[in-house]
Coordinates of C-alpha atoms in Angstrom, one line a residue:
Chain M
X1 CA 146.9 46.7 86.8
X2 CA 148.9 49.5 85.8
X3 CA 150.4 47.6 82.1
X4 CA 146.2 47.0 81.6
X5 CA 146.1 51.0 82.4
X6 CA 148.7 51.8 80.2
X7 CA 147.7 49.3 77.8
X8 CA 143.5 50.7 77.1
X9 CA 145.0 54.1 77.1
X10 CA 147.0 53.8 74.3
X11 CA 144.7 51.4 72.5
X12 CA 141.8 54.1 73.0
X13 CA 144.4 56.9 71.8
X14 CA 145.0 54.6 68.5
X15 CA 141.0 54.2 68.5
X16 CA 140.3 57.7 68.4
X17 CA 143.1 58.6 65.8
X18 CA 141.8 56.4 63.7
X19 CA 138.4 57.5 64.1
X20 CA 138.7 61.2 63.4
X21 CA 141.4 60.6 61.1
X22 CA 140.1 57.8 58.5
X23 CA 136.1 58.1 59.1
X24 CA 135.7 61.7 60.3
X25 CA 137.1 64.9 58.5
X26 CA 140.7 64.9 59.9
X27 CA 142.1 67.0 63.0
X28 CA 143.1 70.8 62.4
X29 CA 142.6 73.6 64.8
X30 CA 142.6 76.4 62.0
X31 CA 140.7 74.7 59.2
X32 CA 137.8 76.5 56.8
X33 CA 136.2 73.2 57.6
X34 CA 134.3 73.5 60.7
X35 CA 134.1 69.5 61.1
X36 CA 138.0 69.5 61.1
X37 CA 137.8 72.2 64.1
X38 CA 135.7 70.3 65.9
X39 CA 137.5 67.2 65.9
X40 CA 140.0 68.9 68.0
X41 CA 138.0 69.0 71.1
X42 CA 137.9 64.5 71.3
X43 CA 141.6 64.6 70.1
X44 CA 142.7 66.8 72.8
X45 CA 140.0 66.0 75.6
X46 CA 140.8 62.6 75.7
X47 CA 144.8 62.6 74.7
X48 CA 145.3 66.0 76.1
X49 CA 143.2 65.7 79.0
X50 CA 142.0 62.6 80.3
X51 CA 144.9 59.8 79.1
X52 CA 147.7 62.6 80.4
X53 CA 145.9 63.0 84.0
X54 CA 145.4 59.8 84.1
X55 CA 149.1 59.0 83.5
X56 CA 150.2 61.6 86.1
X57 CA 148.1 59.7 88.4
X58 CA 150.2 56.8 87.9
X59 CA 153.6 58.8 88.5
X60 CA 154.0 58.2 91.3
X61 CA 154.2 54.3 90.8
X62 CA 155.7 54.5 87.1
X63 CA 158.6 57.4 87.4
X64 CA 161.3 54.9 89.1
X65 CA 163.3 58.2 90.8
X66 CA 163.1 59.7 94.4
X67 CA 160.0 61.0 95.5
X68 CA 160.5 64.8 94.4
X69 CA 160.3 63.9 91.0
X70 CA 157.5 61.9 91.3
X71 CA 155.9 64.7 92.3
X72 CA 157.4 66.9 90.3
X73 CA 156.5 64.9 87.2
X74 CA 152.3 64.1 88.5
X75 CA 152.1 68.0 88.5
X76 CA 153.9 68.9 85.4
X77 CA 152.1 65.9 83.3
X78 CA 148.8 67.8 85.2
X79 CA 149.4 71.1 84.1
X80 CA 150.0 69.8 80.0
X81 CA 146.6 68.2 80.5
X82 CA 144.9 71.4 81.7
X83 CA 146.4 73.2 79.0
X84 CA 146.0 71.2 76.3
X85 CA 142.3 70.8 77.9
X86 CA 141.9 74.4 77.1
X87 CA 143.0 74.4 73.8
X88 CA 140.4 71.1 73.4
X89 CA 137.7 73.1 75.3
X90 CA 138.4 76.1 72.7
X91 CA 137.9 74.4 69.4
X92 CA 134.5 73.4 70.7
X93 CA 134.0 77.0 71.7
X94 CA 135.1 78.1 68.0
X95 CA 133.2 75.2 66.4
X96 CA 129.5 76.1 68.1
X97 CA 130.7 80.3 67.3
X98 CA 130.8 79.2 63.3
X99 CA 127.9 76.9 63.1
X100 CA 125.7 79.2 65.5
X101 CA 124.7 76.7 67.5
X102 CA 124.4 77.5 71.7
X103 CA 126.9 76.9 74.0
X104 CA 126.9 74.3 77.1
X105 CA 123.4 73.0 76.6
X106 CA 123.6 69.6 76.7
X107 CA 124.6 67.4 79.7
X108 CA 128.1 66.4 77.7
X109 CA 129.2 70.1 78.0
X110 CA 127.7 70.4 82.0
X111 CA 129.4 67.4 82.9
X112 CA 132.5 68.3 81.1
X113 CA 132.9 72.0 82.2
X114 CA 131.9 71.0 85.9
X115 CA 135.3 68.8 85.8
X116 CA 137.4 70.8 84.0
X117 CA 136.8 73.8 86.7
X118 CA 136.8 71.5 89.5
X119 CA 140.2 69.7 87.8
X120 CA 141.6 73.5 87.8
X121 CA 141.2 74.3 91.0
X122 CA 142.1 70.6 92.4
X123 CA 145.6 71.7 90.3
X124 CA 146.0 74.7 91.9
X125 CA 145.5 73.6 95.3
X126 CA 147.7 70.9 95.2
X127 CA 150.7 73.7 93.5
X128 CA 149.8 75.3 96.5
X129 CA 149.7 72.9 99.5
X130 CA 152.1 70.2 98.3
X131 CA 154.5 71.6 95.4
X132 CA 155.0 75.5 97.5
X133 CA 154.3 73.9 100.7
X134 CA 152.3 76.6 102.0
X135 CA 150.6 74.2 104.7
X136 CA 152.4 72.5 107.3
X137 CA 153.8 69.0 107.1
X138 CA 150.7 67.7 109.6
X139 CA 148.2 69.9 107.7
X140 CA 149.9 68.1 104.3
X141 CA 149.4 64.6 105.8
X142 CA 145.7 65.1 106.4
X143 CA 144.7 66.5 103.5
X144 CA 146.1 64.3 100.9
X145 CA 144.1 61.4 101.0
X146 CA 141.5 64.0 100.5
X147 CA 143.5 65.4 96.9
X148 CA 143.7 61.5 96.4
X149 CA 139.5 60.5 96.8
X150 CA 138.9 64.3 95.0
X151 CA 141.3 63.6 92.0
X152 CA 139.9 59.8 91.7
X153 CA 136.3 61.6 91.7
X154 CA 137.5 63.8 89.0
X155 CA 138.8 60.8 86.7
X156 CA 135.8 59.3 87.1
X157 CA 134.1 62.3 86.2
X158 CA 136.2 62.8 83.1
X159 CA 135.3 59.2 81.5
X160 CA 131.3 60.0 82.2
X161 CA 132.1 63.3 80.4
X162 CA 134.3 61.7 77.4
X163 CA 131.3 58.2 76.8
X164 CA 128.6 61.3 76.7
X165 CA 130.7 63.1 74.0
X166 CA 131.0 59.9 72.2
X167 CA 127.1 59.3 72.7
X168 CA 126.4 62.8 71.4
X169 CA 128.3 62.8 68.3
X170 CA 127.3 59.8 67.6
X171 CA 123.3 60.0 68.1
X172 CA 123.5 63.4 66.0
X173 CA 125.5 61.1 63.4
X174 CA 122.5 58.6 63.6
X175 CA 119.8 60.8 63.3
X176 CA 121.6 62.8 60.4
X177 CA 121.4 59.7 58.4
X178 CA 125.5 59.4 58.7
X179 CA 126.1 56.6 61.2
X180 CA 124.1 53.2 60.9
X181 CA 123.7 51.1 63.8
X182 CA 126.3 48.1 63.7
X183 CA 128.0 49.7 60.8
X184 CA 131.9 49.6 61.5
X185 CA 132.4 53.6 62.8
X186 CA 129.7 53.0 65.0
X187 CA 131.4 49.8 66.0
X188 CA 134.6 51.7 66.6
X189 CA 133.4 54.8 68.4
X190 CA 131.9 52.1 70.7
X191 CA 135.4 50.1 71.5
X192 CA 136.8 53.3 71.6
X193 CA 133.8 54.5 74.5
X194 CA 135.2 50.6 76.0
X195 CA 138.6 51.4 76.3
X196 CA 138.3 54.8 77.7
X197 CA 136.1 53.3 80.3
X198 CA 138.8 50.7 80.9
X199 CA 141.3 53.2 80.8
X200 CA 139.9 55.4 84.0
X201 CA 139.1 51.7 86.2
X202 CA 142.4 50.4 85.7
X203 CA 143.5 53.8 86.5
X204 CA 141.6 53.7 89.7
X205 CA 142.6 50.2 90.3
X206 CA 145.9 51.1 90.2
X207 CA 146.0 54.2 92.8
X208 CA 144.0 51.6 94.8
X209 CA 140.1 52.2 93.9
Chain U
X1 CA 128.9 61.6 102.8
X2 CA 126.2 59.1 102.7
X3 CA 123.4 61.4 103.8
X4 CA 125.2 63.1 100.6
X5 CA 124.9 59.9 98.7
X6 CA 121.2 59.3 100.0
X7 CA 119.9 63.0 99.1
X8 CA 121.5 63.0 95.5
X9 CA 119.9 59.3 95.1
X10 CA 116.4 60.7 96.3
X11 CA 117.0 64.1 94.2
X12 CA 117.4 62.1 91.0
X13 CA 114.8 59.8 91.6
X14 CA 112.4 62.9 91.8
X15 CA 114.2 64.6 88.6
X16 CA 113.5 61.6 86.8
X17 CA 109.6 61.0 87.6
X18 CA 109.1 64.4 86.8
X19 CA 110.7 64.2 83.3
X20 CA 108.8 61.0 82.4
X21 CA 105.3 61.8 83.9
X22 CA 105.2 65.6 82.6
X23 CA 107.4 66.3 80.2
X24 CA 107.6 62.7 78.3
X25 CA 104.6 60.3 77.6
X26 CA 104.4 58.7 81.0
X27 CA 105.3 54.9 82.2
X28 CA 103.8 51.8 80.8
X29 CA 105.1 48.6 79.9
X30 CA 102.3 47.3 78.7
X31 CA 100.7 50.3 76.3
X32 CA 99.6 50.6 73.2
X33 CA 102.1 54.1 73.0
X34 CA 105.9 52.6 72.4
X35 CA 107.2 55.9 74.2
X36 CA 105.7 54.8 77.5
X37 CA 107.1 51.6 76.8
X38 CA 110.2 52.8 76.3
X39 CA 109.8 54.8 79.5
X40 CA 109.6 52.2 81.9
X41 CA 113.7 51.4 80.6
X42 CA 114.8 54.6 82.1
X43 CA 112.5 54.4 85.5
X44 CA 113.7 51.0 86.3
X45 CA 117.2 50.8 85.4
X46 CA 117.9 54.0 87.9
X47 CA 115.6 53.5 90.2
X48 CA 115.4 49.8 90.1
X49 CA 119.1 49.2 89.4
X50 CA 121.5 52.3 90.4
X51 CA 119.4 53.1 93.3
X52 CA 118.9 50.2 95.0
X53 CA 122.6 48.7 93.9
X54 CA 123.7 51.5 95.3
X55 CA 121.4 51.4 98.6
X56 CA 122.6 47.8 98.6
X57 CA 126.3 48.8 98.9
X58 CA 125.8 51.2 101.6
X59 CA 123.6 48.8 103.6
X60 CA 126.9 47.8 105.5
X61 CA 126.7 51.1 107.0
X62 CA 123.2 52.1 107.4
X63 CA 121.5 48.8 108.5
X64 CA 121.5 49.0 112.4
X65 CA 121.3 45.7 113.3
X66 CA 124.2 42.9 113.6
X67 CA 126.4 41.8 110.4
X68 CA 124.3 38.3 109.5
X69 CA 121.3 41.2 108.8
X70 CA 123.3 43.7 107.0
X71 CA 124.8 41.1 104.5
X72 CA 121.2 40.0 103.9
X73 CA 119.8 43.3 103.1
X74 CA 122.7 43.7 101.0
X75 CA 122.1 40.9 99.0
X76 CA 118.6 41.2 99.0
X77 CA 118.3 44.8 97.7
X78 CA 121.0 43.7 94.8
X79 CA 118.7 40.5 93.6
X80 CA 115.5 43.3 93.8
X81 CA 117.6 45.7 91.6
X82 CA 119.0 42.4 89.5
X83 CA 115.1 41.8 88.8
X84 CA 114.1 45.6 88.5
X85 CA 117.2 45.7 85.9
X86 CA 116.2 42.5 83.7
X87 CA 112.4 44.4 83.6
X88 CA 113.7 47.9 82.8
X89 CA 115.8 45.7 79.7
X90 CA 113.1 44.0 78.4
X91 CA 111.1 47.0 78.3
X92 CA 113.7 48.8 75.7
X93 CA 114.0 45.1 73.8
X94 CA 110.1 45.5 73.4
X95 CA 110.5 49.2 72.6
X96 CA 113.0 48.5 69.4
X97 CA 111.2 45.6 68.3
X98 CA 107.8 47.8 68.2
X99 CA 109.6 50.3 66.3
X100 CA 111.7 47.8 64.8
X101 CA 115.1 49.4 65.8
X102 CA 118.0 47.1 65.7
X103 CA 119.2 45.8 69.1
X104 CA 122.0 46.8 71.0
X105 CA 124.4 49.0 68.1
X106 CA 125.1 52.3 70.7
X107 CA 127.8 53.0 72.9
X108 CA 125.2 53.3 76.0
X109 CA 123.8 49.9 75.0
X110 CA 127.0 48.5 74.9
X111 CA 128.3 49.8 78.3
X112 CA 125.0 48.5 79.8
X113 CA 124.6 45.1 78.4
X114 CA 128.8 44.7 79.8
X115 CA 127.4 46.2 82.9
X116 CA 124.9 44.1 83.9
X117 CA 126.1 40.8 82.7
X118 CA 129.1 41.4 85.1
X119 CA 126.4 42.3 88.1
X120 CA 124.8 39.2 87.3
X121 CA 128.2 37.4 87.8
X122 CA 129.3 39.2 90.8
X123 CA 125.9 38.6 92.4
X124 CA 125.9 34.8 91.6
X125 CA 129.9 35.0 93.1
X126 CA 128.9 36.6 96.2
X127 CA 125.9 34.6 96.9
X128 CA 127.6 31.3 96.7
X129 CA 131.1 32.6 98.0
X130 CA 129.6 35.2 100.6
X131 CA 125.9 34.1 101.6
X132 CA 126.6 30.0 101.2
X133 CA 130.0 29.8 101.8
X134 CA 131.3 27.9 99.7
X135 CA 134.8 29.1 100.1
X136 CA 136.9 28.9 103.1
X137 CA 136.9 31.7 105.8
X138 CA 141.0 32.6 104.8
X139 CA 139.9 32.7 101.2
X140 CA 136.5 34.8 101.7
X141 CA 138.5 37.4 103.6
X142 CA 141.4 37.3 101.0
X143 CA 138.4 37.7 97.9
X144 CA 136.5 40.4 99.9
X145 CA 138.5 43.2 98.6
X146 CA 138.3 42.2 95.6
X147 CA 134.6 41.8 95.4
X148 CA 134.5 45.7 96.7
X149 CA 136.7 46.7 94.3
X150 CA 134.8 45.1 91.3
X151 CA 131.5 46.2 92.8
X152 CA 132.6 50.2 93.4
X153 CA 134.0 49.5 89.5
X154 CA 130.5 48.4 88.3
X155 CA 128.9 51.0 89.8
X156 CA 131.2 53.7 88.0
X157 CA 130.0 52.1 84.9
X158 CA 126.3 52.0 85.8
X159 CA 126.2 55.7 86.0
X160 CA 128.1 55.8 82.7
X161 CA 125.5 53.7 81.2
X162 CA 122.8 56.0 82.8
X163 CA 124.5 59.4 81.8
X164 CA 125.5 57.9 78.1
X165 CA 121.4 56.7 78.1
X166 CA 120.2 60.3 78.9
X167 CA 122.1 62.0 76.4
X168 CA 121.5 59.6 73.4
X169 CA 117.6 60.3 73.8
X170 CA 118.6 64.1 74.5
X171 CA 120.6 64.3 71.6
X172 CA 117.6 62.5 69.4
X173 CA 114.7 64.6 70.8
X174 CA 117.4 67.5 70.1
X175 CA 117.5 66.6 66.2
X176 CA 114.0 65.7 66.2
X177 CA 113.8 69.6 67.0
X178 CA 111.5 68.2 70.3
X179 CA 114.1 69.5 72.6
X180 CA 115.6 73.1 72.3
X181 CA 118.9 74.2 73.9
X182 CA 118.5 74.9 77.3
X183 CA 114.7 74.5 77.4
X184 CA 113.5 73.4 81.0
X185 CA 112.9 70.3 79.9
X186 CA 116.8 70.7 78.5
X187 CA 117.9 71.6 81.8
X188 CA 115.9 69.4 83.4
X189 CA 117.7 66.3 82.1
X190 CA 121.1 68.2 82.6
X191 CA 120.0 68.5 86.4
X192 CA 119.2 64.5 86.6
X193 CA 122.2 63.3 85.1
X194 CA 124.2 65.3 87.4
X195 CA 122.2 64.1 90.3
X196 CA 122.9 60.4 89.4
X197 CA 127.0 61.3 88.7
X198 CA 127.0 62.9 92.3
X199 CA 125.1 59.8 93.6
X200 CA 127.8 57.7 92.1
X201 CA 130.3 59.8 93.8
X202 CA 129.2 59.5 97.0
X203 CA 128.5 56.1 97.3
X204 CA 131.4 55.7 96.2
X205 CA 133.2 58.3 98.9
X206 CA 130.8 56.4 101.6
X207 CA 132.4 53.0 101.2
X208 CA 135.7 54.2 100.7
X209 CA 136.5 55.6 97.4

């Protein structure tokens, strides 16, 4: 379960390269080109964000050391995801600012910005409770299968939030006359949409669904 | 947690009437208008298939009567949202031939065509293994968990299918310039796609995420 994890992670990271890389307008955070700013937010979202979270879910079954590592490598492998989400969540920012189009409209964007808070503060409270120990060793016990169901929840959120931003893109594509149906980008944003989908039930599979 | 799942179920249901009845065309499968057709895809495959499948998985829990009754209603509220399902399909089949759209090219149809072909399977499985018996009572009990697992999996990719669906016709009544940036009608959808994701959730949370 955890290879087939591993495995539609990577093959959705190669997907997506390969998407915004050969049939979109390339990846660059400071570009004149506001296509090549946008393409920033799926890079990062899903490598950044999603495949990273999902891998320090796994950490604890993957990192073959004692269990302080483990730990010590699920929150670190977190906290690149969360900032590298940022980063992804602020070329979109940057992207809508130069084509003067409104912010969090759509229900991509709610979705999206519900988890990422809600991902935030999960990180947070677990620094707190489990990495600084603030609670006690009985108060730790209880409340991690509740960090466990709440960071499964979020995963699950993350892939709804990642197959809308596929769909969007690619019904604006469609209706601009840029994306035909069976054509092979659409094909390909679809096995990519797949294999993130894949990616998140193996995931949760693998922590024990 | 399943009054939770129950409320968000009943809260979407209501978010969704309104949005077809007042704000779109109305539900018809057999009108002369293709946008009621159309219409009766989204009614049916949430209310028809993610609510009842969903109903159907909890029906372990909230059917007060002995097990032999409970696995009944189960199964019987899944073939009921199997048939609801097939309906609410052939209703967007009917729709793209009318308008002569090709079939099946977008990410949400491809995530819901996988979907429910694998329901289809895992309800044929179940019947014969589960309801008939087929199988031996050693090997029932060791293929229960996985036919929880596999069910909980499908209906995380339901509600992608349902939240990818709503923001493909968003995003084309968006460039059609029929649906502003956070219009009610806007918000509206925003409001029943996160109702169907917290649904998801908490069904999921009520049979043991």
């Amino acid at each position: 379960m955890i290879y087939l994890a591993h495995l539609f992670g990577i093959i959705a990271f190669v997907l997506l390269l390969i998407w915004l890389l050969h049939y979109r307008e390339g990846i660059e955070y400071d570009s004149n080109n506001a296509l090549r700013v946008f393409n920033v937010h799926p890079f990062l979202m899903y490598s950044g964000f999603i495949f990273l979270a999902g891998e320090a879910m796994l950490a604890f079954q993957t990192v073959p050391s004692e269990r302080k590592t483990k730990k010590f490598v699920h929150m670190t492998l977190h906290l690149v995801a969360l900032v590298l989400g940022i980063i992804g969540l602020s070329a979109v920012f940057k992207f809508h600012d130069e084509r003067h189009i409104p912010h969090l409209y759509s229900l991509h964007s709610w979705i999206g910005i519900a988890t990422f808070c809600l991902f935030g503060l999960q990180w947070v409270f677990g620094l707190v409770v489990f990495m600084l120990q603030a609670a006690s060793g009985t108060t730790r016990a209880k409340v991690l299968p509740w960090h466990k169901v709440f960071g499964r929840a979020l995963l699950f959120m993350a892939v709804c939030a990642a197959e809308t931003g596929l769909m969007e893109k690619s019904s604006f594509l469609t209706s601009l006359g840029m994306l035909k149906p069976h054509q092979r980008q659409s094909d390909l944003i679809n096995f990519t949409g797949l294999a993130i989908l894949l990616f998140g039930v193996f995931v949760n599979f693998s922590v024990g669904f």
